[in-house]
PDB file of C-alpha atoms in Angstrom:
ATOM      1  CA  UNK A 921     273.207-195.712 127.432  1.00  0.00           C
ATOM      2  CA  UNK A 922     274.467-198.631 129.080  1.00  0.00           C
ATOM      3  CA  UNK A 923     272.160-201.747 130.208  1.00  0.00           C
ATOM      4  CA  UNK A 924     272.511-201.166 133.957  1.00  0.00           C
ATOM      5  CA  UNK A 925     271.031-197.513 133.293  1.00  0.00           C
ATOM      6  CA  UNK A 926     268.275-199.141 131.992  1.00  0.00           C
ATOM      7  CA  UNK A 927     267.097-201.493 134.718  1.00  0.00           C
ATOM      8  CA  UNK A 928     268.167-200.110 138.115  1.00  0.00           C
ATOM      9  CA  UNK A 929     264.865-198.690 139.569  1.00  0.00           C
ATOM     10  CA  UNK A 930     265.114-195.670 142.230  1.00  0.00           C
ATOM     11  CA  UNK A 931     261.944-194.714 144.398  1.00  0.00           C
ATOM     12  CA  UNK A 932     261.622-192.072 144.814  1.00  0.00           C
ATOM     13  CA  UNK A 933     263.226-191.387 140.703  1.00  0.00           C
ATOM     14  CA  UNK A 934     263.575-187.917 140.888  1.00  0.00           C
ATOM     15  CA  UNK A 935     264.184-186.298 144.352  1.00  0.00           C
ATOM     16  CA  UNK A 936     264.114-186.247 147.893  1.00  0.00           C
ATOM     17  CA  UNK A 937     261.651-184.639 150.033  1.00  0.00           C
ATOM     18  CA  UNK A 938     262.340-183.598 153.563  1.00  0.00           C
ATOM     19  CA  UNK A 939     259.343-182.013 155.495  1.00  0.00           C
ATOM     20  CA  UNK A 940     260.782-179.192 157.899  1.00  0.00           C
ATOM     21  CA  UNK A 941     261.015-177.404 160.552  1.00  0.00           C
ATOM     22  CA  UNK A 942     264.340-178.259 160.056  1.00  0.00           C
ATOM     23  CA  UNK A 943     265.124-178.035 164.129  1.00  0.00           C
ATOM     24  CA  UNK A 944     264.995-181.345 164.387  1.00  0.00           C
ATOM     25  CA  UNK A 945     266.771-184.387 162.682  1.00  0.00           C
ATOM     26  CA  UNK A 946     264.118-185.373 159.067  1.00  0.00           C
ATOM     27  CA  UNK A 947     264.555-188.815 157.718  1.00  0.00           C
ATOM     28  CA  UNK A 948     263.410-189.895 154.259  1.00  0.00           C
ATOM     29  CA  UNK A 949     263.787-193.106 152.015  1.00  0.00           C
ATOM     30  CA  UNK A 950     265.004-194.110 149.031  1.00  0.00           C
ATOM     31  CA  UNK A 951     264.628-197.663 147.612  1.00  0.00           C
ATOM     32  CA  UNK A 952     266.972-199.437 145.269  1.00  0.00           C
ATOM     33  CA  UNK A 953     265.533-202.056 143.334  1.00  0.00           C
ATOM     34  CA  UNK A 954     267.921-204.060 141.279  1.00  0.00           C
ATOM     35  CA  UNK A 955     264.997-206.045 138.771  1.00  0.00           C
ATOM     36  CA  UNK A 956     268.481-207.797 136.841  1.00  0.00           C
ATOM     37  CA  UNK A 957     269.592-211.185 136.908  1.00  0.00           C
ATOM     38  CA  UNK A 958     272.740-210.146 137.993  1.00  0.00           C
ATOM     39  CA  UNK A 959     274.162-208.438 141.480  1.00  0.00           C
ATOM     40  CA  UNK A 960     275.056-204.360 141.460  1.00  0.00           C
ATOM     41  CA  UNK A 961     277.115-201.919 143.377  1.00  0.00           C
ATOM     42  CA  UNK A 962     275.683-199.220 144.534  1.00  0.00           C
ATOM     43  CA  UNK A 963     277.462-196.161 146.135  1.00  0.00           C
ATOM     44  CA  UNK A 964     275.555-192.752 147.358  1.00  0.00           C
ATOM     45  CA  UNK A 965     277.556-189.016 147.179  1.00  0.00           C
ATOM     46  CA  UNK A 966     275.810-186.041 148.073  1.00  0.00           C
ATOM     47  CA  UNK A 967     277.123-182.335 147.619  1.00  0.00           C
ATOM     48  CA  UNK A 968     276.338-181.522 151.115  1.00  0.00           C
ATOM     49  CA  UNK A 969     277.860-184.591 153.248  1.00  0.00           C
ATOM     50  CA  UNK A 970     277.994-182.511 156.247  1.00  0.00           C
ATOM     51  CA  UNK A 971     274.289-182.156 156.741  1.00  0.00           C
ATOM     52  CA  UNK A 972     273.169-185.504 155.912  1.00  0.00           C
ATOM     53  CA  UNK A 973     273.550-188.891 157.234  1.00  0.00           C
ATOM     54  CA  UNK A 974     273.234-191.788 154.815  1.00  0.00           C
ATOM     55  CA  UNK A 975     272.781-195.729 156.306  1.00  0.00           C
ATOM     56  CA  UNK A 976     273.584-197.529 154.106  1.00  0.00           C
ATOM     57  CA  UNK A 977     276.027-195.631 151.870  1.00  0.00           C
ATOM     58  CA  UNK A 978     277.301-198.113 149.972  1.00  0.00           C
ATOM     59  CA  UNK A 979     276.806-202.001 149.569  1.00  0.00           C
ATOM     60  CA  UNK A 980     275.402-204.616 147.150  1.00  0.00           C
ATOM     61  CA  UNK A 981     272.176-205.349 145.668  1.00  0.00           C
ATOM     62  CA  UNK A 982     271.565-209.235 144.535  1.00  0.00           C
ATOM     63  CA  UNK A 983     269.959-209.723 141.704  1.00  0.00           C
ATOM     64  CA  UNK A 984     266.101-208.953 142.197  1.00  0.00           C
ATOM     65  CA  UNK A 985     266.078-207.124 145.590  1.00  0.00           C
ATOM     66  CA  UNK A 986     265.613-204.415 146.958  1.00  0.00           C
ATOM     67  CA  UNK A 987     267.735-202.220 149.397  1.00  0.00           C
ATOM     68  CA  UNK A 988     266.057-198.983 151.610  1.00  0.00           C
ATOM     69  CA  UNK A 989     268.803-196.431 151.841  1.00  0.00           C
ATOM     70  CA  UNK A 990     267.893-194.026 155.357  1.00  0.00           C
ATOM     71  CA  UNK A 991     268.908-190.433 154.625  1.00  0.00           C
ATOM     72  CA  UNK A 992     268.666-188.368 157.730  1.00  0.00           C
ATOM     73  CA  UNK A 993     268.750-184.505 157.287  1.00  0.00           C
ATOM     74  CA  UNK A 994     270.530-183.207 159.811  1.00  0.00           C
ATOM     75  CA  UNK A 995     269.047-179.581 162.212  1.00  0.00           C
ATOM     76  CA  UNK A 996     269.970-176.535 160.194  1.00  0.00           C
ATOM     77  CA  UNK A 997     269.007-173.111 160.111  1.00  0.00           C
ATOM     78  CA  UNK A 998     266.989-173.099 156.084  1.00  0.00           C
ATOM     79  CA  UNK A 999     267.834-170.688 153.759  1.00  0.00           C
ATOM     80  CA  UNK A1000     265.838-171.025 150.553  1.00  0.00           C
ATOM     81  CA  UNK A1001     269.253-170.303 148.960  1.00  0.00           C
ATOM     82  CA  UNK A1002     270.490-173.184 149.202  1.00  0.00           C
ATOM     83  CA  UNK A1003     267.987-175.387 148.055  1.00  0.00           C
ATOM     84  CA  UNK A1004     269.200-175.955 144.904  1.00  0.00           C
ATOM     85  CA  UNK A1005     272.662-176.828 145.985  1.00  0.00           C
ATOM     86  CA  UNK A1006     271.685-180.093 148.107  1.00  0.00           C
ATOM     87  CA  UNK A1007     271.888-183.161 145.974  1.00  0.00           C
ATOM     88  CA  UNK A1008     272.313-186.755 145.844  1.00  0.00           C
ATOM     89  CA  UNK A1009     273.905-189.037 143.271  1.00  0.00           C
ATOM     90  CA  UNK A1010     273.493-192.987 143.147  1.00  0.00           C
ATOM     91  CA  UNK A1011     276.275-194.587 141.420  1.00  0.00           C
ATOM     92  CA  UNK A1012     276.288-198.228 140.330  1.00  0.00           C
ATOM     93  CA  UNK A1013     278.303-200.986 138.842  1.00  0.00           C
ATOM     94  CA  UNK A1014     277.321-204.531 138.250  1.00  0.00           C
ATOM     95  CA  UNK A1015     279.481-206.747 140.268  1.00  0.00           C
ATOM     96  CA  UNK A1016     281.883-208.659 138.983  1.00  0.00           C
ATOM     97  CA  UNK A1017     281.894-213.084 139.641  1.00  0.00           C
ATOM     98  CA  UNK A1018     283.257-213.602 143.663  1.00  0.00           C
ATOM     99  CA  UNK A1019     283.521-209.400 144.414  1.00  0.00           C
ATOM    100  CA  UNK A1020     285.149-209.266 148.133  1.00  0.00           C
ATOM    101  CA  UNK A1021     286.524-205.924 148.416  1.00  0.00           C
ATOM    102  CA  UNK A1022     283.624-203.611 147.511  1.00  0.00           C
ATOM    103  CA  UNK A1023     286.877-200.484 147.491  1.00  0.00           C
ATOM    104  CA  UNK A1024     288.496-202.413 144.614  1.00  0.00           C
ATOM    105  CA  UNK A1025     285.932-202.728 142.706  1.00  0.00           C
ATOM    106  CA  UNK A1026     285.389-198.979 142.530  1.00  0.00           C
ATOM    107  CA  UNK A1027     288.919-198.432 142.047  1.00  0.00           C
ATOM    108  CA  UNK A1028     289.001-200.834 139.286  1.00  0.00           C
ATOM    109  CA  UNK A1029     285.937-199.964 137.232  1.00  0.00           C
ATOM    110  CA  UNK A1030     285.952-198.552 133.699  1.00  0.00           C
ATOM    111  CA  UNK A1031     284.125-195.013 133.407  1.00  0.00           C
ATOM    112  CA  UNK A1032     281.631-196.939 130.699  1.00  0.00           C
ATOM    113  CA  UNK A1033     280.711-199.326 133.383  1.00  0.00           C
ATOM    114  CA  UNK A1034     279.227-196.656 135.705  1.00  0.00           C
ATOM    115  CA  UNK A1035     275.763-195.515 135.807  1.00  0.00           C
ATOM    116  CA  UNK A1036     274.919-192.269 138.005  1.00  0.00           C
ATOM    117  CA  UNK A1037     271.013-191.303 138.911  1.00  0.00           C
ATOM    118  CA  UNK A1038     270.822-187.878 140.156  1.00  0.00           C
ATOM    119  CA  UNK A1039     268.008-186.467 142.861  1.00  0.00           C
ATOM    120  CA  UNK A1040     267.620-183.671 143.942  1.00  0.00           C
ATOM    121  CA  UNK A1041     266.218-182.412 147.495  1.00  0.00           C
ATOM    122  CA  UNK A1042     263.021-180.624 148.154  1.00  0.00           C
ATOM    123  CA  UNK A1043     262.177-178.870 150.987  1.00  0.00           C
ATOM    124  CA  UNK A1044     259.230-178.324 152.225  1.00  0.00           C
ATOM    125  CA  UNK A1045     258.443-176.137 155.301  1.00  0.00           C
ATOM    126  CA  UNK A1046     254.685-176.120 156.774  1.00  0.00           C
ATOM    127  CA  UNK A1047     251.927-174.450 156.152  1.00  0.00           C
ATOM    128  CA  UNK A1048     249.866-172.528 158.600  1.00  0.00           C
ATOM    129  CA  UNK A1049     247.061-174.788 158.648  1.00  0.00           C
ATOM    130  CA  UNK A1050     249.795-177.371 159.708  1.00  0.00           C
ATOM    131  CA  UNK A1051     250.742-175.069 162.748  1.00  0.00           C
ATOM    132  CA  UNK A1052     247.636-174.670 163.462  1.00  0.00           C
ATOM    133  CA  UNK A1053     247.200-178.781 163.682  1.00  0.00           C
ATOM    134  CA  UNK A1054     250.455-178.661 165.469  1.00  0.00           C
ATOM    135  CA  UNK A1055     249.340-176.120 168.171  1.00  0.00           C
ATOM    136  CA  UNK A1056     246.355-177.975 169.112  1.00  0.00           C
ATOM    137  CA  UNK A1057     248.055-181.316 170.197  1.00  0.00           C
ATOM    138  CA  UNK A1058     250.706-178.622 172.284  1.00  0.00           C
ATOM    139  CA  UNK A1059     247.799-177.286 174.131  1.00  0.00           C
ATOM    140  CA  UNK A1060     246.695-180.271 175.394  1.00  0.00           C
ATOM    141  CA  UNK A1061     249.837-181.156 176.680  1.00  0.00           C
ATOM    142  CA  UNK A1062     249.598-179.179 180.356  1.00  0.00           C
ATOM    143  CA  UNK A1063     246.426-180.781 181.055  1.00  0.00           C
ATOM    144  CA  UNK A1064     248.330-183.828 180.780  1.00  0.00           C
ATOM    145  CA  UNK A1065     251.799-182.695 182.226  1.00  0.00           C
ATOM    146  CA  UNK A1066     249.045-181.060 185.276  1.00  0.00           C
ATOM    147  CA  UNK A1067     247.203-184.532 185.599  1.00  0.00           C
ATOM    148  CA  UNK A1068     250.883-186.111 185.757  1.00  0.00           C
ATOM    149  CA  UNK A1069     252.026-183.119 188.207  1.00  0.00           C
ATOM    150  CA  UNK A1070     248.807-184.412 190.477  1.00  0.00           C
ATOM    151  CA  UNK A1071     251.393-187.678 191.070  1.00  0.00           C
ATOM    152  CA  UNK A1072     254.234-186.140 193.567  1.00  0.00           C
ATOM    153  CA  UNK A1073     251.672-184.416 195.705  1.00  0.00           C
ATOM    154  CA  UNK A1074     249.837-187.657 196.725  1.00  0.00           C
ATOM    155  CA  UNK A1075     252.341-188.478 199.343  1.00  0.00           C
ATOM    156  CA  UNK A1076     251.326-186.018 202.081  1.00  0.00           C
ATOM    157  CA  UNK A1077     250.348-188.437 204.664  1.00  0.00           C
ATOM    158  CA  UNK A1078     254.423-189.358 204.749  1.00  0.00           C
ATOM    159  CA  UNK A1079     255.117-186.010 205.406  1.00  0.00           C
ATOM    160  CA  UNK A1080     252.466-185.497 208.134  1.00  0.00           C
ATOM    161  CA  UNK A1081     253.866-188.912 209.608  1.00  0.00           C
ATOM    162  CA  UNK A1082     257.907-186.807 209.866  1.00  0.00           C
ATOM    163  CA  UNK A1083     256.081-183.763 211.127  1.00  0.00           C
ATOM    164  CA  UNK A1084     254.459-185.938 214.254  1.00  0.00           C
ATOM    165  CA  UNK A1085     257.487-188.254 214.562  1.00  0.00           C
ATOM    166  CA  UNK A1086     259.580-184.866 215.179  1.00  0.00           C
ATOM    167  CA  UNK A1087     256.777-183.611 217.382  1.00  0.00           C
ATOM    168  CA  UNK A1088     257.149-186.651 219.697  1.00  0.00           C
ATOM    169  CA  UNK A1089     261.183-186.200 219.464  1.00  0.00           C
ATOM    170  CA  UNK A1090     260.427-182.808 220.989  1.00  0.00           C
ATOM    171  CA  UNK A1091     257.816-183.316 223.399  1.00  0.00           C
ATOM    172  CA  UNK A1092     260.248-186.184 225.103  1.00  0.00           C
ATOM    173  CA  UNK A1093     262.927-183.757 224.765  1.00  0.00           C
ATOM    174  CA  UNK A1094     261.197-180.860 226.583  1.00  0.00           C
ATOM    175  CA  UNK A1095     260.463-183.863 229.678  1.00  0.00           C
ATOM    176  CA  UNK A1096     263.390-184.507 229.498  1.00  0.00           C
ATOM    177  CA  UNK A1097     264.667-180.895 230.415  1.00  0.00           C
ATOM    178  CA  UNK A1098     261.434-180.680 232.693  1.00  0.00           C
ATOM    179  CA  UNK A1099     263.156-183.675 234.812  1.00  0.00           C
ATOM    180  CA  UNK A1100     266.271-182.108 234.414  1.00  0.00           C
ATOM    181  CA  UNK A1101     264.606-178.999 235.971  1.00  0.00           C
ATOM    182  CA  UNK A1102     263.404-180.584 238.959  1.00  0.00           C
ATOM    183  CA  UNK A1103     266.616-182.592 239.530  1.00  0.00           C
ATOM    184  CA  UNK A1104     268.352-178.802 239.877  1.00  0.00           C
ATOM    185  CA  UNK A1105     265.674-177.305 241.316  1.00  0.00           C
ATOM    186  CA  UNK A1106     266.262-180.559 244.523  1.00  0.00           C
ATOM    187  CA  UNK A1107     270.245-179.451 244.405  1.00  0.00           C
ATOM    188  CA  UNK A1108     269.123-176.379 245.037  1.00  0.00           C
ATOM    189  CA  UNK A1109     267.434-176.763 248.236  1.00  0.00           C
ATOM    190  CA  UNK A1110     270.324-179.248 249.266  1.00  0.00           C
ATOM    191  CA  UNK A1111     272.733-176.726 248.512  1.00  0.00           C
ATOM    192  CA  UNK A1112     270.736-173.853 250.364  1.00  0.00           C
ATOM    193  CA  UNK A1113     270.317-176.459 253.805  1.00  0.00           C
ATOM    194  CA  UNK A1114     274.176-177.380 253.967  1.00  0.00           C
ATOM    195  CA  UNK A1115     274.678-173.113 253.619  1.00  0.00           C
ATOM    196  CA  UNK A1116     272.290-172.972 256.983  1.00  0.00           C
ATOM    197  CA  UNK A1117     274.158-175.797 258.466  1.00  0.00           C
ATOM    198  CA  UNK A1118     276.993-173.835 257.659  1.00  0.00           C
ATOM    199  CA  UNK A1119     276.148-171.050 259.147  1.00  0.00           C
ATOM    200  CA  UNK A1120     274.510-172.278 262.564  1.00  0.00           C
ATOM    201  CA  UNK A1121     278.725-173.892 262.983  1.00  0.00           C
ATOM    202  CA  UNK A1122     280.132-170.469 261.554  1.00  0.00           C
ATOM    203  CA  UNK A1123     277.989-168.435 264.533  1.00  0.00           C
ATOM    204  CA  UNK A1124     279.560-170.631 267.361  1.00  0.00           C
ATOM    205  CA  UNK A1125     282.020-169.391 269.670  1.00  0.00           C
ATOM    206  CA  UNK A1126     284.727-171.884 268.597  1.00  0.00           C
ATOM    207  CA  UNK A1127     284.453-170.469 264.679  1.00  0.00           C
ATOM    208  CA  UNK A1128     287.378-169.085 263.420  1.00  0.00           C
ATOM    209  CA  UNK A1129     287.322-166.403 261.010  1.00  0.00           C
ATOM    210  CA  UNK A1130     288.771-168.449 258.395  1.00  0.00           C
ATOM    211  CA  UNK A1131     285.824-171.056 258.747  1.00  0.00           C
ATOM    212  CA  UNK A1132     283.671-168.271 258.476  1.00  0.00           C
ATOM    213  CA  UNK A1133     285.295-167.034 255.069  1.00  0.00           C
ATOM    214  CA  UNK A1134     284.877-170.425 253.500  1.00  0.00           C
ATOM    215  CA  UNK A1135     281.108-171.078 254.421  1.00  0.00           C
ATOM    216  CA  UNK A1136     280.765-167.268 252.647  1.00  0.00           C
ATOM    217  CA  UNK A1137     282.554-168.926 249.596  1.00  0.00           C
ATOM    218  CA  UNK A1138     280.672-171.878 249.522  1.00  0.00           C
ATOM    219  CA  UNK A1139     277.412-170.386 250.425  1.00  0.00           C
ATOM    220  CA  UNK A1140     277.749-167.490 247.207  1.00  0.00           C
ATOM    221  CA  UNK A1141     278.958-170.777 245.089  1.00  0.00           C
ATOM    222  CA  UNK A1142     275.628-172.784 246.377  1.00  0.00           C
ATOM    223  CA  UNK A1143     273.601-169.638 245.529  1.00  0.00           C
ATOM    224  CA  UNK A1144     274.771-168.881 242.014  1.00  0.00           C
ATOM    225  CA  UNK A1145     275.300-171.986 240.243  1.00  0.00           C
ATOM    226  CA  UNK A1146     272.237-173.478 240.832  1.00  0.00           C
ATOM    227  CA  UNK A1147     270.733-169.744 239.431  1.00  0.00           C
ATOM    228  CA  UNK A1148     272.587-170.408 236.290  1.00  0.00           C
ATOM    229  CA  UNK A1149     271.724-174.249 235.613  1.00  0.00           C
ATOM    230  CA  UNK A1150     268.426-173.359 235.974  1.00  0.00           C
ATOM    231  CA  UNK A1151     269.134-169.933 233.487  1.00  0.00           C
ATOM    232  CA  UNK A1152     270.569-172.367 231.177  1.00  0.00           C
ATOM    233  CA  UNK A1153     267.346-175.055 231.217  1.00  0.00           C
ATOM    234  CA  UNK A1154     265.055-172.131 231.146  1.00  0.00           C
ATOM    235  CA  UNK A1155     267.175-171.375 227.552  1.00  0.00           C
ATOM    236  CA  UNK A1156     266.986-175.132 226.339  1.00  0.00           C
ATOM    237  CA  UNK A1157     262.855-175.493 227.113  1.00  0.00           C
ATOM    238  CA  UNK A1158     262.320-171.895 225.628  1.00  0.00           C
ATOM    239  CA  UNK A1159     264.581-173.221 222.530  1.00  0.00           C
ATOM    240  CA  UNK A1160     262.317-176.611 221.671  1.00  0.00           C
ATOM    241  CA  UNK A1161     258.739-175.050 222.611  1.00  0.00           C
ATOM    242  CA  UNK A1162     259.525-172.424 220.048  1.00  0.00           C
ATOM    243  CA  UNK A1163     260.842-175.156 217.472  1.00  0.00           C
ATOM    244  CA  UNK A1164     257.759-176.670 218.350  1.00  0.00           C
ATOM    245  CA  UNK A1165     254.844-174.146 218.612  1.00  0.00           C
ATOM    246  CA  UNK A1166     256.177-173.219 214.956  1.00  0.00           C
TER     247      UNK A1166
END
């Protein structure tokens, strides 16, 4: 047994726990305490490096301190088979005078300088009185998420204020159109007086039938497109008082 085996001080000594479910990542601590006048090497291997992840995983304890070693457990699916195949070794070396290169020192030490401290990994899944303390927290949950979900809904009175800023948009749109109306609706009788005046020249004796052809032209002309302006304002009105009224 050498002397380092005999004063390097591990907590926890024997083995890691990690409390499960496992679907989420489980950290646990282990403490290196290095009570010797003299500073140690420490490296940590585990036979599943995949599923853990170890900070720090190697370094240097000075003489009389104490290094916490973070060994996260990473999600897995547990199978109670393999339980006894997840383990961690701590291998140490006392340093030697002015170490630098922490790899060399590994590569360079004797097998009779090395001290390994085995743990081994518990897991422990919960209980059903722990669901149960676990559920009761999750119910409460909604009434907070529902007090939090009261937030968004406050701001109606912005909403209301688009609703009437459209409804304003729409009322000066449909005077608009009314004005437009009336401005077709004066055309109208315009057009319908030149047709008369028309017509009073076309019955005089000195009428040709060609003038007469042309005041028919222009009269049908003055007659139907003023019908379809006002067809097509009819549409637009309809179109905006429905938008509206809805």
């Amino acid at each position: 047994m050498s002397k380092l085996e005999q004063v390097l001080i591990l907590d926890p000594p024997n083995d890691l726990r990690f409390k499960g479910p496992f679907t989420d990542v489980v950290t646990t601590n282990l403490k290196l305490k290095n009570p010797s006048d003299r500073p140690v090497c420490f490296k940590v291997k585990t036979t599943a490096p995949r599923r853990y992840c170890v900070r720090p995983n190697s370094g240097l304890i000075d003489a009389g301190a104490t290094v916490t070693i973070s060994v996260m457990l990473q999600p897995f699916d547990y199978d109670p088979n393999e339980k006894s195949k997840h383990k961690f070794m701590v291998q140490t070396i006392f340093a030697p005078p002015n170490a630098s290169d922490m790899e060399a020192v590994w590569k360079d030490a004797k097998p009779d300088d090395l001290m390994d401290s085995k743990l081994r990994c518990i897991f422990e899944l919960p209980t059903e009185n722990d669901k149960v303390n676990d559920a009761e927290p999750s119910k409460a949950a909604p009434v907070l998420n529902s007090s939090k979900g009261d937030g968004p809904a406050a701001p109606k009175p912005s909403s209301l204020s688009l609703d009437d800023t459209e409804m304003r948009k729409l009322m000066e749109e449909c005077k608009r159109l009314q004005t437009e109306v009336g401005k077709l609706a004066d055309e109208n009788r315009q057009l319908k007086d030149d047709g008369l005046r028309m017509r009073m020249k076309a019955s005089r004796p000195d009428s040709t039938e060609s003038n007469t052809g042309v005041l028919a032209a222009r009269e049908h002309g003055a007659s139907s497109l003023p019908s379809l302006l006002v067809v097509i304002a009819a549409i637009f009105i309809g179109f905006f008082l429905g938008k509206f009224i809805l």
